[in-house]
Amino acid sequence: MRITLFGATGRMGQLLTQLALDTGHEVTAYARTPSKIRITHPNLSVVAGQLDDDEAILKAVRTADAVIEGVGSESEATRRIITAMDAAGVKRFVVVSTCSVPDPDDLPDAKFKALARFVKTAAPRAYAEVRAAAQAVRASDLDWTLVRVAKLNDKPASGNVTVGNYGHGVVGLSISRADMAAFLLAQVSDGTYVRSAPAISS
């Protein structure tokens, strides 16, 4: 499968890129600073561009079967990616989100509510941006999945990812970047969570 990845230079993005290549996918990595991508592979191509470069974004997604976005809280970038995907006829969109984004199937949960409130106070712009990005994704006609996480850690992959909604006593506070990368990659060919916003932990 041909996967375009936004956010390939981050710690989780590097893990995801390597995992996708190791499992036989072709990867197009979109990077503002291509030199940060230290991976070399015959099935890896890199498109250099800023997140407001519509032409470069379209070039990156044009031949993709699926797009994974892990650029963080930049809602305008999300909207530009959606526009490019619409123009290219690409439907599958897997987006990294956070526990600051609510879902109708969530129930009240004190610890996640406290964490979201802390983010809203400490980083109000990031809080607003990630919620606006989620709103743009939900309003699109794409086959989207919003993958919500609370905290990331650098533990080794466990191979065990818990999926659910907040407030049901199932999903924990944290997940390793390695487990998250594996879950994101699985979504490109798994339709279980299309047009939904699963919360995950490990």
Short mmCIF file of C-alpha atoms in Angstrom, two decimals:
data_model
loop_
_atom_site.label_atom_id
_atom_site.label_comp_id
_atom_site.label_asym_id
_atom_site.label_seq_id
_atom_site.Cartn_x
_atom_site.Cartn_y
_atom_site.Cartn_z
CA MET A 1 0.00 0.00 0.00
CA ARG A 2 1.16 3.55 -0.71
CA ILE A 3 1.08 5.64 2.46
CA THR A 4 1.74 9.37 2.76
CA LEU A 5 2.87 10.42 6.21
CA PHE A 6 2.78 13.94 7.63
CA GLY A 7 4.89 14.20 10.76
CA ALA A 8 7.56 11.73 9.70
CA THR A 9 10.40 13.58 11.45
CA GLY A 10 9.00 13.23 14.97
CA ARG A 11 9.88 10.37 17.30
CA MET A 12 6.66 8.48 16.64
CA GLY A 13 6.77 9.41 12.95
CA GLN A 14 10.22 7.86 12.54
CA LEU A 15 9.00 4.65 14.17
CA LEU A 16 5.92 4.62 11.95
CA THR A 17 7.95 5.23 8.79
CA GLN A 18 10.35 2.39 9.57
CA LEU A 19 7.52 0.03 10.52
CA ALA A 20 5.60 0.77 7.33
CA LEU A 21 8.69 0.14 5.21
CA ASP A 22 9.59 -3.03 7.10
CA THR A 23 6.12 -4.44 6.43
CA GLY A 24 6.27 -3.83 2.70
CA HIS A 25 4.49 -0.50 2.24
CA GLU A 26 5.65 2.36 0.05
CA VAL A 27 6.00 5.55 2.09
CA THR A 28 5.99 9.18 1.04
CA ALA A 29 7.22 11.30 3.94
CA TYR A 30 6.29 14.98 3.94
CA ALA A 31 8.87 17.02 5.80
CA ARG A 32 9.63 20.66 6.43
CA THR A 33 13.22 19.63 7.10
CA PRO A 34 13.99 16.52 5.04
CA SER A 35 17.47 16.17 6.58
CA LYS A 36 15.79 15.09 9.83
CA ILE A 37 14.68 11.87 8.14
CA ARG A 38 17.60 9.52 8.71
CA ILE A 39 15.94 6.46 7.18
CA THR A 40 17.02 5.24 3.75
CA HIS A 41 14.99 2.68 1.85
CA PRO A 42 14.13 2.03 -1.80
CA ASN A 43 10.41 2.35 -1.00
CA LEU A 44 10.79 5.68 0.80
CA SER A 45 10.39 9.00 -0.97
CA VAL A 46 10.48 12.41 0.66
CA VAL A 47 8.54 15.50 -0.34
CA ALA A 48 9.89 18.74 1.11
CA GLY A 49 7.42 21.47 1.95
CA GLN A 50 5.88 23.70 4.56
CA LEU A 51 2.43 23.00 5.92
CA ASP A 52 0.98 25.94 3.98
CA ASP A 53 2.38 24.75 0.62
CA ASP A 54 -0.71 23.47 -1.18
CA GLU A 55 1.21 22.38 -4.28
CA ALA A 56 3.70 20.29 -2.30
CA ILE A 57 0.94 18.78 -0.14
CA LEU A 58 -0.98 17.75 -3.25
CA LYS A 59 2.19 16.24 -4.73
CA ALA A 60 2.66 14.20 -1.56
CA VAL A 61 -0.86 12.76 -1.48
CA ARG A 62 -1.59 12.43 -5.19
CA THR A 63 -0.65 8.75 -5.52
CA ALA A 64 -1.46 7.65 -1.96
CA ASP A 65 -3.83 4.89 -0.94
CA ALA A 66 -3.98 6.34 2.57
CA VAL A 67 -2.72 9.36 4.48
CA ILE A 68 -1.59 9.42 8.10
CA GLU A 69 -1.30 12.81 9.79
CA GLY A 70 0.73 13.20 12.95
CA VAL A 71 1.77 16.84 12.70
CA GLY A 72 0.07 17.83 15.93
CA SER A 73 -2.14 20.80 16.65
CA GLU A 74 -2.11 22.70 13.37
CA SER A 75 -5.69 22.86 12.17
CA GLU A 76 -4.96 24.86 9.03
CA ALA A 77 -2.52 22.17 7.92
CA THR A 78 -5.22 19.55 8.49
CA ARG A 79 -7.65 21.53 6.32
CA ARG A 80 -5.05 21.83 3.55
CA ILE A 81 -4.38 18.09 3.65
CA ILE A 82 -8.12 17.38 3.44
CA THR A 83 -8.42 19.71 0.44
CA ALA A 84 -5.51 17.98 -1.28
CA MET A 85 -6.95 14.54 -0.60
CA ASP A 86 -10.30 15.60 -2.04
CA ALA A 87 -8.56 16.89 -5.16
CA ALA A 88 -6.55 13.68 -5.54
CA GLY A 89 -9.47 11.36 -4.79
CA VAL A 90 -7.76 9.81 -1.75
CA LYS A 91 -10.24 8.72 0.91
CA ARG A 92 -8.48 7.01 3.85
CA PHE A 93 -7.27 9.51 6.45
CA VAL A 94 -5.85 8.48 9.83
CA VAL A 95 -5.23 11.40 12.19
CA VAL A 96 -3.45 11.60 15.53
CA SER A 97 -5.59 13.43 18.08
CA THR A 98 -5.70 13.84 21.86
CA CYS A 99 -7.92 13.39 24.89
CA SER A 100 -8.77 17.10 24.60
CA VAL A 101 -11.09 16.09 21.77
CA PRO A 102 -14.40 14.73 23.08
CA ASP A 103 -16.53 12.01 21.54
CA PRO A 104 -20.27 11.39 21.98
CA ASP A 105 -19.56 7.90 23.34
CA ASP A 106 -17.26 9.17 26.11
CA LEU A 107 -18.47 9.23 29.70
CA PRO A 108 -17.32 11.67 32.40
CA ASP A 109 -13.90 10.73 33.73
CA ALA A 110 -12.10 12.85 36.30
CA LYS A 111 -8.52 12.04 35.28
CA PHE A 112 -9.01 12.73 31.57
CA LYS A 113 -11.07 15.81 32.31
CA ALA A 114 -8.29 17.11 34.57
CA LEU A 115 -5.65 16.44 31.90
CA ALA A 116 -7.67 18.24 29.21
CA ARG A 117 -8.25 21.16 31.58
CA PHE A 118 -4.51 21.36 32.28
CA VAL A 119 -3.71 21.47 28.55
CA LYS A 120 -6.38 24.12 28.00
CA THR A 121 -4.79 26.27 30.71
CA ALA A 122 -1.11 25.62 29.98
CA ALA A 123 -1.31 25.55 26.17
CA PRO A 124 -4.56 27.21 25.11
CA ARG A 125 -3.53 27.60 21.47
CA ALA A 126 -2.61 23.92 21.11
CA TYR A 127 -5.85 22.94 22.85
CA ALA A 128 -7.93 25.05 20.48
CA GLU A 129 -6.01 23.92 17.42
CA VAL A 130 -6.34 20.19 18.05
CA ARG A 131 -10.08 20.58 18.61
CA ALA A 132 -10.44 22.65 15.44
CA ALA A 133 -8.46 20.06 13.49
CA ALA A 134 -10.74 17.30 14.76
CA GLN A 135 -13.79 19.33 13.78
CA ALA A 136 -12.40 19.77 10.24
CA VAL A 137 -11.74 16.04 9.96
CA ARG A 138 -15.22 15.12 11.16
CA ALA A 139 -16.80 17.58 8.71
CA SER A 140 -14.96 16.07 5.75
CA ASP A 141 -16.24 13.43 3.34
CA LEU A 142 -13.14 11.28 3.88
CA ASP A 143 -12.97 7.84 5.46
CA TRP A 144 -11.35 9.26 8.56
CA THR A 145 -10.28 7.92 11.91
CA LEU A 146 -9.27 10.20 14.79
CA VAL A 147 -6.92 8.25 17.04
CA ARG A 148 -7.06 9.86 20.49
CA VAL A 149 -4.22 9.52 22.99
CA ALA A 150 -3.57 11.12 26.38
CA LYS A 151 0.16 10.65 27.06
CA LEU A 152 2.99 9.13 25.01
CA ASN A 153 6.02 7.31 26.38
CA ASP A 154 9.12 5.67 24.91
CA LYS A 155 8.66 2.16 26.27
CA PRO A 156 9.24 -0.75 23.88
CA ALA A 157 6.32 -2.02 21.84
CA SER A 158 4.08 -4.27 23.93
CA GLY A 159 1.92 -5.47 21.07
CA ASN A 160 -1.13 -4.88 23.26
CA VAL A 161 -3.26 -1.83 22.51
CA THR A 162 -6.46 -1.16 24.41
CA VAL A 163 -9.15 0.58 22.35
CA GLY A 164 -12.30 2.22 23.66
CA ASN A 165 -13.79 5.47 24.87
CA TYR A 166 -12.93 7.61 27.84
CA GLY A 167 -14.93 7.16 31.02
CA HIS A 168 -15.68 3.45 30.55
CA GLY A 169 -12.81 2.23 32.74
CA VAL A 170 -11.04 0.54 29.82
CA VAL A 171 -8.56 2.99 28.31
CA GLY A 172 -5.55 4.07 30.34
CA LEU A 173 -3.62 7.33 30.39
CA SER A 174 -0.60 6.44 28.26
CA ILE A 175 0.66 4.49 25.27
CA SER A 176 4.13 3.91 23.89
CA ARG A 177 5.06 5.58 20.64
CA ALA A 178 5.91 2.17 19.25
CA ASP A 179 2.46 0.75 20.05
CA MET A 180 0.79 3.85 18.69
CA ALA A 181 2.76 3.61 15.44
CA ALA A 182 1.62 0.01 15.01
CA PHE A 183 -2.01 0.95 15.65
CA LEU A 184 -1.91 3.86 13.20
CA LEU A 185 -0.39 1.68 10.50
CA ALA A 186 -3.02 -1.02 11.02
CA GLN A 187 -5.80 1.52 10.41
CA VAL A 188 -4.83 2.16 6.80
CA SER A 189 -6.26 -1.23 5.82
CA ASP A 190 -8.70 -1.83 8.69
CA GLY A 191 -12.14 -0.25 8.42
CA THR A 192 -13.25 -1.00 11.99
CA TYR A 193 -12.87 2.59 13.16
CA VAL A 194 -13.76 4.49 9.99
CA ARG A 195 -15.55 7.74 10.85
CA SER A 196 -15.00 7.25 14.57
CA ALA A 197 -12.59 8.50 17.24
CA PRO A 198 -11.16 5.60 19.26
CA ALA A 199 -9.11 6.32 22.36
CA ILE A 200 -6.10 4.02 22.81
CA SER A 201 -3.59 3.06 25.49
CA SER A 202 -1.10 0.27 26.15
#
